[in-house]
C-alpha cells in the first residue's frame, strides 16, 4: 500500500474502466426473461459491430482458450490438417490445443520476431494440391512478441492460391484496439475474448462465424457439446443461450461496446497506434530494441522490449512493480527473462501511458541498467505533436 | 419501473448479495502476479471448504454445463458406459452431454417426481457383472422438479453392490444451500457452479476430484484440452491457472465463501430447510401439490408447485412478474405450463421469502386461480415458531 | 448474518436503490469544471421538477436539519415571531431550532395525532392584527406520528386571513413520495432532504424559494454565512456552488430523480397511498390503532402503530430486528415505547411491503403480543385487488 | 471520451480510491441502530487518530466551510476580535465568514507567497495587552498558493506572548497528507474535511476540540443550532448524532482511515513531501517559479506554478485538459490566470504523478509556452533515487 492506483500495464487483462466495473455489479437477472433477451441481443450485436460482421456470433462463458477450442471442434474432424504459425508463445499454444483435440498440425516455424509470411503461406497452400489442409489458423496479434500479422496480405495469399481452407483468426489481444474486419477480410472464424481491447474482466470469449464456417460445421465430426455452435446460434436469435450465460459480464460487454462507439472505433485504433509509436520512441531513446523486427508489423497494443545481454528482464519487472506499482508483462517461454512487455491496449490515455513509461525509465535507473535517459521526453514530445483536443 | 428491487426467486441464478456484487467490481489484476496467487489459492480453498473435501479442486471460467463435460472427458473413454437417471430436465440434459461426447448412456427412466431409487441402483450395478458401467452420474438436486437425491443411501447402494464405477455428482443447484460432503460420501467427481447456493453471478464452475477419479483420468482417452484437469491441477498448487481465469468472479467467490462461513454452513443448510418447509405449508394451504412426491426428498432450495388441471403455470408466472415484480421458475420440457418453481436458495431471509409467498398468493388472486387463502399466514406462523434471534 | 438483505423499513433513511448506490460511486470530479456544471444544473433542475417549482432552489451539503436553519436565517430577523405547530417530535424540534436562533416561537399545542387545524391557523392569523407573525412553519409529513398536514387547506386559511406571513414547509419525509406543489400551493420556503422519498443516502438538503421569500431575505438580519442563499443562487445559475458541493451525492440525486420520472410522479404517489392503505388494513386486522386519528391525514409514507396498553413497542421492534432482520422506527420522545413506525416510503414494491408486514405479524407472534392473525392476508388481498400490470 | 481515466490533479477534491468509492456504496442503515453506533464510533475514532488527539471530535454532514463556521460560532461571541492572516484566497475567505457572523476581524496583510510570520504573530499578541483578541485563526495549508504554515513556530510564538487567545487551525487541504498534531501543537479547534488528504468525496467536515475550546463554548454566545457542539458531543459518546448523519460517507471515512494506517501516517506524509520535491524539480527544470517563496513553507500537497509574464495559466490548463485529460487547479482571485496549481495530495503514486507532470510538459509544448524540456526526467530521476520497494 503506497497510495494511488495500480498501473496494470500487462498486455491483458487490461485496466477495466470504472464504468464497466460498475456495470458488472448490476443485480443478476433471470436469464430466461424478457429483460435478459434485450441484454443478450445487445451483447451479440455489440460484438458484431466490433468484429465488423453482419454474420453469426456465438458467445461463451469461457476464456479465450475455450474459443480457440470452439473454432476447431465446430469446423474440423479427427485427423484434419491445420496450418498454423509459430509466431510466438500463443501461436504455439493454439497449435497444442489443436493437437490435443486430435488434429494434424503443421506448425510453420518462426523466429518469434515477425508475423506469418504471406508468400510462405501462399507457397504452402499451392503445394497442398490435394487440399488436405482444412484450415489456416493465424494469431492476429501475437501477445508474446508484440507482432501484428498482416491479415489482408495473408488473406490475399490464400485467395491467390485458390485454396479452400478455412481461415481461423485469433483476435484475442487485438480486438477492440486494432483495426479488424471479419467480413471484409474473409475470415471464417474469429476467436476473441473479453479482457483485452474489450476492456472487460476475463470470462467471456466468442466466435464470429462465416457462412462457409457454418457450412463446415455440419460436416465436422470432432466431439462437441459445450462449444457446439448449433444450439448457441438457435438460442441466440432470441437473445438467449443454451446454458446459463455469464450475465454480469454481459452487462459489462454492453457498456464496453458503448464506450468504444462513443469514442469511435477508428479513433480508438488511432489512439493505440499513436501510443505504440510513443512507446517505441521511448524504447529507442533508451537504446533498446523491440522484439518485433518488421516495421509494418509493430503491434499497436503492446511493445516487447529486448533487454541488453546479461540483463534479467524479470528482475527489472520486479523492481518496477515493487518501487513504482506498475505491472508489466513477462517474457514467455523462450523469451523468459529476455524481454519485458509494455501493454498499451484497452482503456488508456496519454497521461497514463507517460506515467508508465516514466515508471519504466525510473525502474531502469533503480535497477542499474545502462540506458540513455530522455525516453519519456521523446514520448511526450511525440504525443504533444500529435495530440488533438477533445 | 415501479419502485423497490426485483425479487429474483427462480431456482438460480439467485439474488447476489451486494457484498458479492461489490467484490466482483474490484479492479482486475495481473493473473500471473503474487497478489493473484493469494486470490487463486483462497478461491480453491474456499471451494474445498464448501464441498467438504481435502482433495483436489479445479475451477473453470465456464458455466456448470462445462463442468458436466469436464467430469466426463477427464474420467472416461469413447464408448464407456455411464449409468444416469431421468430425474427431470437436468438429469436428462446431462445424459445428452454424455451422448454427444461419444459415451454409451443408460438412462434409468424416472417419473420426474422422485430421486434415483437406491435399490434400483444397487440392482443395476449387481447385474453389471462385467463392470461395463464406468460411472454413475447423479444430480444431487434436480432443479426442474424440486427433488433432492438421497446421496448417502445411493452411495451405500454402490458399496453394497461392490461395483467399481465412479460416482459423479452434479451439485449445481444444491452446493452452498444443501448439506453436501464430497469426501465423507465417497463422491469421485463433484460438479458445481457459481450462481446458485454460492450466491455469485454465473460464469464459474468446478470439479472436486477424488484420488480414484484422478487415477481414472490417466487412462481416460476422450479428447480434452480446455477441460483437462492435469494442467489445472499443476498450476493450481501455486494459485494459478493454465489460461486466464475469471478474476473478478474469483473475488466474488472468496467473498461468498466468507459469508457462508460467517453464518456457518450448518446454519445455512438449516435456514434453507426451514424456508422449504414454510413454502410447503403455504402451498399446502393454498390446496396445491408439490411436484416432489417423496417426503424425504423435498428440496431445501426450491419448490415446484403443480397447477390445478386446466390452469396455465406460465400465465400465473407472467401475472406475478407483471403485477408484483417477482420472477419465478418455469416448468421445463415436459413440465412446461404445468408447474411453477419457487426458488428459495442462496441469500434469502424470512422477510424476503414471506414477501415472495405473499406475492404468489396475491398473484393467484389476480389470475383468478381457485385457492384457499392463508398460505402466507401458515408460512409466517411456522417461521415465527421456529425463529431464533441473531 | 443470516442470509438475505436487511429490510430497512424505518421512515427514512430509506432503502437506497442499487442504481443510486452505483451512481454515488462514480469518480469525484472537479467541482469547478464544465462537466460539473452540467451535473449541478441537472441536480437543481431535478429538484425543481420534484418540488414542482419554476423558481429558485439552493442545495446544501447538509442534513435536513440544516435546511430548517437555512429557511429561518435567510428570511427572518432576531426576535421575529414564528407560528409553529406541535404536530409531533419533528414539529417540536424545528421550533427548538427557531428558538436557538433567537426567534420568538409560538408553538400551537397539538395532540401528536393530527395535523395543524386550518381553522385554528386562520383564527391565530386574524388575531395577529399587527402582523407580528412573520412566518408560519408547517411540517408536511410528521415523521414521528404518521400524520400528513393538509397543506392546501392550510394555505387557504392563510389566504382567507389576508395575513402576509411567509409559509415555510418541511417536506423532509414527504418529498418524492407524497404529492407536493411548491408553486401551486403558494409555499414560500420548502425544506427538503435526500434520504427519504428521494431515495438517496443522507447528506443533502435544500430550500425551494418563492420570490416573496427571496425578497424577505434582503431584509432578514439573522447572521448567516454557510446557509446564505445569495451566493448559492448566484453560483447556481451556472451549475456551481460557493463552496465544495457533495459531488457524489449529486450523482445520486440525478439518478434518483430520473427514476422518479421514469415511474412518473403521480404513479409514485399512488404507489405510496396504496401501500399505506394496505398497511392500515394489516394493522386493523391485527386489532391495533394507528397514531394518526384523522382519516384524511393518514400519511402515505409511514404508519405509526399504537401498542396495546402494557406492551413495549421497543421490545417488539427488537424482536423483529433480531428474528427477522427488519428495522422499524421507534416511538420518539413522548411516544417512546408506545408506538412503532412502519416506513413505506422511497423505493418499495408490493412484495417488500408484504414481506415487512409478514415480518411484523411473525414478530407479534414471537413476542407473544395478543393480536388477530390475517393482517398480511388482508394487505395482500387489497394489493391484489388494486394491482396493475407493469 | 478518449480512453483511460481522468487525472484529477486539482488540490482537492482528490482522486477517491476505488476502495473508498465502493465503501460509500454500501446500503444505508438505520442511524439509530446498534450497527450504526459501531460505525459512528469508528468514524470519530478514526478522525482522532489522524488529527492526533485524545480529545473531542464532532463530525458534520457539511463542507469544510461549515466546519469553519462551527469553529467560530461555538467559541466566540458577537463582536469578539479574531486575528486572521491573509495567506491567500482561503485565509481571506475564512475572514469573510467571521465577519459575516458578526465578529471583529483583524486580517494581517500578506503577500500570498508565504505563511504567517511567527514574529509578527508574537508582536501582535504582545501588543494586545487587554486580551481583546479571543482567537487566532490560521490556515495550515493555503490551497490557493501552495504554502504550508509553520504551525509549531506559530504556537511557540503564542506561548512566548503568554496570550490566552484560542488557536483555530484550518487543516482542510493538509489533513491526512501533511504531518499534523492537534494535541502536541496545542491547537484548540482543528477544522477539517473529507475531500482532500482523507481521500473521500466532499460532504463531511469536522472540528477537533481542546478542553480549553470546550470551556470557551460555554460562554460563547453567537447563535448556533446546526453547528452546536454540545448535542454532537453528547450523542457522539455513543456513536450517534443529533440529526441524520451522512451514513454512506462515514463508511468511506472508516475505509479511508484504514488505508492511511495500512500505509502508515508517517509514510503517507513522506510520500507527499517526496512528490512535492519531484514536482518542484520539474517546475525548476522548465524554468518556472513556484508561488511559494519560502523554502521551509513549500506545501507537500500542491505546487502553485507562476506563469511567465504574458502567458495565461487558464489557457494552459484548458489545453492540458482538452488534450491530455488532466484537471489542474486554477489561480484564484488575485492569482487568476497567473498561476496554475498541481495537486499531489491524497491517493497518488509515483507513476500517476509522473504521468501528470509529463502531461503538463506536453501541454506546455502544445500551448507553445517557452520552457526547458526535461522536467519529467528530473522528476523521475529524483523519484528513482529516493524510491523504496514495497
CSV table of C-alpha atoms in Angstrom, one decimal, chain C residues 8 10 12-14 16 21-22 24-32 61-63 65-66 69 89-90 97 100-102 195 200-203 222-227 243-249 317 327-328 332 341, chain D residues 8 10 12-14 16 21-22 24-32 61-63 65-66 69 89-90 97 100-102 195 200-203 222-227 243-249 317 327-328 332 341:
chain,number,residue,atom,x,y,z
C,8,UNK,CA,-34.8,-1.0,6.3
C,10,UNK,CA,-37.8,2.9,9.2
C,12,UNK,CA,-36.0,7.2,6.5
C,13,UNK,CA,-33.3,6.9,5.6
C,14,UNK,CA,-34.9,4.5,3.1
C,16,UNK,CA,-31.4,3.3,-1.4
C,21,UNK,CA,-25.7,3.5,-4.8
C,22,UNK,CA,-23.8,2.8,-8.0
C,24,UNK,CA,-22.7,7.8,-5.9
C,25,UNK,CA,-19.7,5.6,-6.5
C,26,UNK,CA,-18.7,7.5,-9.7
C,27,UNK,CA,-15.3,9.1,-9.6
C,28,UNK,CA,-15.3,12.5,-8.0
C,29,UNK,CA,-14.8,15.3,-10.5
C,30,UNK,CA,-13.5,18.9,-10.5
C,31,UNK,CA,-16.3,21.0,-8.9
C,32,UNK,CA,-15.1,24.0,-10.9
C,61,UNK,CA,-24.1,19.6,1.6
C,62,UNK,CA,-26.0,19.1,4.9
C,63,UNK,CA,-28.8,17.2,6.7
C,65,UNK,CA,-31.8,20.0,10.0
C,66,UNK,CA,-29.5,22.4,8.2
C,69,UNK,CA,-32.0,26.5,9.8
C,89,UNK,CA,-41.4,15.2,17.6
C,90,UNK,CA,-40.2,17.0,14.5
C,97,UNK,CA,-34.1,25.4,16.2
C,100,UNK,CA,-31.9,28.6,19.4
C,101,UNK,CA,-31.5,31.1,16.6
C,102,UNK,CA,-33.1,33.9,18.5
C,195,UNK,CA,-32.7,10.3,2.4
C,200,UNK,CA,-30.6,8.9,-1.5
C,201,UNK,CA,-28.3,8.4,1.4
C,202,UNK,CA,-28.4,11.3,3.9
C,203,UNK,CA,-26.1,14.3,3.3
C,222,UNK,CA,-30.1,36.9,11.4
C,223,UNK,CA,-26.4,36.1,11.0
C,224,UNK,CA,-25.7,33.7,8.1
C,225,UNK,CA,-22.8,32.5,6.1
C,226,UNK,CA,-22.9,28.8,5.3
C,227,UNK,CA,-26.7,28.9,4.8
C,243,UNK,CA,-18.2,26.1,-1.6
C,244,UNK,CA,-17.4,22.5,-2.4
C,245,UNK,CA,-20.6,20.6,-3.0
C,246,UNK,CA,-21.2,16.9,-2.1
C,247,UNK,CA,-20.4,15.8,-5.7
C,248,UNK,CA,-21.1,12.1,-5.3
C,249,UNK,CA,-24.5,12.6,-3.7
C,317,UNK,CA,-39.0,-3.9,17.5
C,327,UNK,CA,-35.7,-2.4,11.1
C,328,UNK,CA,-38.7,-0.4,12.2
C,332,UNK,CA,-39.9,9.3,19.6
C,341,UNK,CA,-43.4,3.0,13.0
D,8,UNK,CA,-7.9,14.8,-11.2
D,10,UNK,CA,-6.6,19.7,-8.6
D,12,UNK,CA,-8.9,18.6,-3.9
D,13,UNK,CA,-11.3,17.0,-4.2
D,14,UNK,CA,-8.8,14.3,-4.9
D,16,UNK,CA,-11.0,8.9,-4.5
D,21,UNK,CA,-15.9,4.5,-3.6
D,22,UNK,CA,-17.1,1.0,-3.1
D,24,UNK,CA,-19.7,4.6,0.1
D,25,UNK,CA,-22.0,2.4,-1.9
D,26,UNK,CA,-22.8,0.1,1.0
D,27,UNK,CA,-26.5,0.0,1.8
D,28,UNK,CA,-27.6,2.8,4.0
D,29,UNK,CA,-28.5,1.6,7.5
D,30,UNK,CA,-30.7,2.8,10.5
D,31,UNK,CA,-28.8,5.7,12.0
D,32,UNK,CA,-30.3,4.9,15.4
D,61,UNK,CA,-22.7,16.4,7.2
D,62,UNK,CA,-21.3,19.6,5.6
D,63,UNK,CA,-18.5,21.0,3.6
D,65,UNK,CA,-16.8,25.8,5.0
D,66,UNK,CA,-19.4,24.7,7.6
D,69,UNK,CA,-18.3,28.4,10.8
D,89,UNK,CA,-7.7,33.1,-1.1
D,90,UNK,CA,-8.8,30.7,1.6
D,97,UNK,CA,-17.1,34.1,7.2
D,100,UNK,CA,-20.5,37.7,8.3
D,101,UNK,CA,-21.1,36.1,11.6
D,102,UNK,CA,-20.6,39.4,13.5
D,195,UNK,CA,-12.3,15.5,0.2
D,200,UNK,CA,-13.2,11.0,0.3
D,201,UNK,CA,-15.8,12.7,-1.8
D,202,UNK,CA,-16.9,16.1,-0.3
D,203,UNK,CA,-19.7,16.2,2.2
D,222,UNK,CA,-23.1,33.5,18.8
D,223,UNK,CA,-26.4,31.9,17.7
D,224,UNK,CA,-25.9,28.3,16.9
D,225,UNK,CA,-28.1,25.3,16.2
D,226,UNK,CA,-26.8,23.0,13.4
D,227,UNK,CA,-23.2,23.6,14.4
D,243,UNK,CA,-29.5,14.7,13.4
D,244,UNK,CA,-29.2,12.3,10.5
D,245,UNK,CA,-25.5,11.8,9.6
D,246,UNK,CA,-24.1,11.3,6.1
D,247,UNK,CA,-24.1,7.5,6.7
D,248,UNK,CA,-22.5,6.5,3.4
D,249,UNK,CA,-19.7,9.0,3.6
D,317,UNK,CA,-4.9,24.5,-18.1
D,327,UNK,CA,-7.5,18.7,-14.5
D,328,UNK,CA,-5.3,21.2,-12.8
D,332,UNK,CA,-7.9,32.0,-7.5
D,341,UNK,CA,-1.8,24.5,-9.3
